[in-house]
Amino acid sequence: MVGKIDKGWKELKAEIVNTDKCCLCGACVNFCDNLVMTPSGPAERGTLCSERTTCRDGQGTCYNSCPYTGSDIIPISLLDRWVHDLPSRDENNEFNHDVLILAARYAGQQPATGFHGGGAEAGLLIAALRAGMIDGVITSHVTSDAPVIVDDEAGILKAARGTPFTNAPLSCIARAIADGYEALALIGSGCEIQALRKMQNHPAVDLEVHDLVSLAIGSFCFFKPKPSKFTTFLGEKGVDLATIDWIGHDKTPFKYDIRAGGTTTIVSLNELYDACAKGSCLSCADGTAGLADISVGVIDAMPGWSVLIVRTARGKQVLKAATQEGLVETRDLNAVLKENVLDVTRNKFFFAPISAIRDEGMDLKTFTFQAPAIAKRYKPGQFVVLWLPDVDFFPMGIAHVLNDDIEITVQRIGEGTSTLFRKHVGDTVGIRGPYGNGWDLSDDDYLVVGGGVGIAGISNALDDLVGRKKRVTAILAGRTSDHVFCEDLYDGKIMQVCIMTDDGSAGAKGLATDPIEQIVKKHGIKHVITCGPEAMMKKVVDIANKLGVPVQASIERKMKCCAGLCGTCCVGENNDVTVCKMGPVFDQDKLARIAGFGSYKKS
């Protein structure tokens, strides 16, 4: 039975706030006079909370309200069943519930200018207000100190023309109850809608919230700037947060236009992500607000329109009212865009059991997962995403496919991989995929160059080439013998396995690039593929170009949506090449147009 957790602010601060896992949804400050929301997150007004472990007779409302606490007791899958009234998960339904996906835009009498995308949320909310389904809307923006409740059409239109980044919308729930509202709509990102659903359904913190918020509008969100970081970031660009009139996409893909004080500053999404993303964004896998009644998103390839994902009977009721009132115009998405949206909308994360763990050397382990669906669809060079809920979310290449199992080699670097290293056989890890384009392996004579953990990235290509009896030579390199692995798998099966280590502890002493020219000339190599540290790959590409041999490299960037929609992994001359969709494998011509190729380091 689901019940309260006897923890409070002391534990919330230690577990969530101080570890940068707070999403700043505002849920924790609602029913506590001693907590206040700040640009950096929740904070105490005084000392009462620090003096007491819990509150309300042992029930820490702040702790129980947080979307990231007690996830073992109330996981997202349980919230999903509650919200969508599902008796249990239907494995034959890729969404786990019915959805309707459309393109939509505002069609009311007010001019459709200044919206994000098509402004469809404005038409939906006005229709719901006119029909009496809601009596107000909780709106919030990263440029505002606190959320506001608007209860007229003019207020809704103004809110829809603000910024795409919501901020602590749940912090005004208690105020809304006190002010007499009975049926509000709330606009929020995935984490904020998750917090709402937890508050609505948790027996310890319900407090009228279930009936108060009758419509949840989710916004597509692959990351959101933390207000304190955003202020600093804008200040460095000469922009005052208080003077911002509008933030949104205009005509520049994967970039935001920030209009303030009569000037426009353009920033790329991945630049904003690196500088300002909340810590909680790094482990969030809900880019389309899967617990909302209706989700609304903006896609660069569809200017002037929004994407609607309608999930519940309430959502369908609101959409019907909006179209009947002439407030929203809809049309079908084209096949390519619909497939991209489906890629991030499907419930494709499943928890795969670990069937084996193999130590490969210093800070390297290979994990074997039971993942038959992925094993069946996988092509060499593609990647999957591993998810450790509330910890991390990271793309990984597949080293080997063994019937229904896949092997993934991981290097321990940060918190996420360290957590993975503590897993045991039988434990489960969230996984989805495969994604990306994969290697072109249509030639006959290959040199395959792998460095460090990148050896795993070329192992799948070696498996394929060996299986098709192609002529292959491999260079496997690492700092020491502890950083070279898999060599025994190919010894005797390919023309040559050349081992290189920086210190000479295995094979020859030197760099991965040292023997390339000699091998290419000796074996008549027609194609080079490489995976490893980017500085190494840059040298491999330069040598291949010098020798006139085609070359491919698998590059790495931070990724979120894995469908080419969010822009966090973009590279290229115009910062519009998505590594997750157009890559991760690129040939020499495309690599030449990636600014800074050779200098990227995983962090």
mmCIF file of N, CA and C in Angstrom, residues 228-242:
data_model
loop_
_atom_site.group_PDB
_atom_site.id
_atom_site.type_symbol
_atom_site.label_atom_id
_atom_site.label_comp_id
_atom_site.label_asym_id
_atom_site.label_seq_id
_atom_site.Cartn_x
_atom_site.Cartn_y
_atom_site.Cartn_z
ATOM 1 N N SER A 228 18.691 30.987 -11.778
ATOM 2 C CA SER A 228 19.933 31.610 -11.308
ATOM 3 C C SER A 228 21.035 31.491 -12.359
ATOM 4 N N LYS A 229 21.140 30.325 -13.002
ATOM 5 C CA LYS A 229 22.141 30.138 -14.051
ATOM 6 C C LYS A 229 21.788 30.948 -15.295
ATOM 7 N N PHE A 230 20.494 31.020 -15.589
ATOM 8 C CA PHE A 230 20.029 31.747 -16.766
ATOM 9 C C PHE A 230 20.344 33.233 -16.643
ATOM 10 N N THR A 231 20.162 33.774 -15.454
ATOM 11 C CA THR A 231 20.472 35.184 -15.214
ATOM 12 C C THR A 231 21.944 35.461 -15.468
ATOM 13 N N THR A 232 22.808 34.592 -14.972
ATOM 14 C CA THR A 232 24.251 34.755 -15.186
ATOM 15 C C THR A 232 24.604 34.632 -16.661
ATOM 16 N N PHE A 233 24.022 33.637 -17.330
ATOM 17 C CA PHE A 233 24.287 33.407 -18.750
ATOM 18 C C PHE A 233 23.895 34.626 -19.583
ATOM 19 N N LEU A 234 22.705 35.156 -19.323
ATOM 20 C CA LEU A 234 22.245 36.324 -20.073
ATOM 21 C C LEU A 234 23.093 37.546 -19.769
ATOM 22 N N GLY A 235 23.488 37.696 -18.503
ATOM 23 C CA GLY A 235 24.327 38.826 -18.130
ATOM 24 C C GLY A 235 25.633 38.843 -18.894
ATOM 25 N N GLU A 236 26.195 37.669 -19.129
ATOM 26 C CA GLU A 236 27.444 37.580 -19.893
ATOM 27 C C GLU A 236 27.249 37.990 -21.345
ATOM 28 N N LYS A 237 26.005 37.954 -21.809
ATOM 29 C CA LYS A 237 25.696 38.370 -23.175
ATOM 30 C C LYS A 237 25.099 39.774 -23.224
ATOM 31 N N GLY A 238 25.096 40.444 -22.072
ATOM 32 C CA GLY A 238 24.590 41.805 -22.014
ATOM 33 C C GLY A 238 23.090 41.915 -22.004
ATOM 34 N N VAL A 239 22.395 40.867 -21.577
ATOM 35 C CA VAL A 239 20.932 40.864 -21.550
ATOM 36 C C VAL A 239 20.457 40.830 -20.107
ATOM 37 N N ASP A 240 19.543 41.739 -19.771
ATOM 38 C CA ASP A 240 18.955 41.783 -18.433
ATOM 39 C C ASP A 240 17.677 40.951 -18.442
ATOM 40 N N LEU A 241 17.609 39.951 -17.566
ATOM 41 C CA LEU A 241 16.451 39.059 -17.512
ATOM 42 C C LEU A 241 15.149 39.836 -17.364
ATOM 43 N N ALA A 242 15.185 40.909 -16.592
ATOM 44 C CA ALA A 242 13.965 41.668 -16.305
ATOM 45 C C ALA A 242 13.425 42.397 -17.532
#
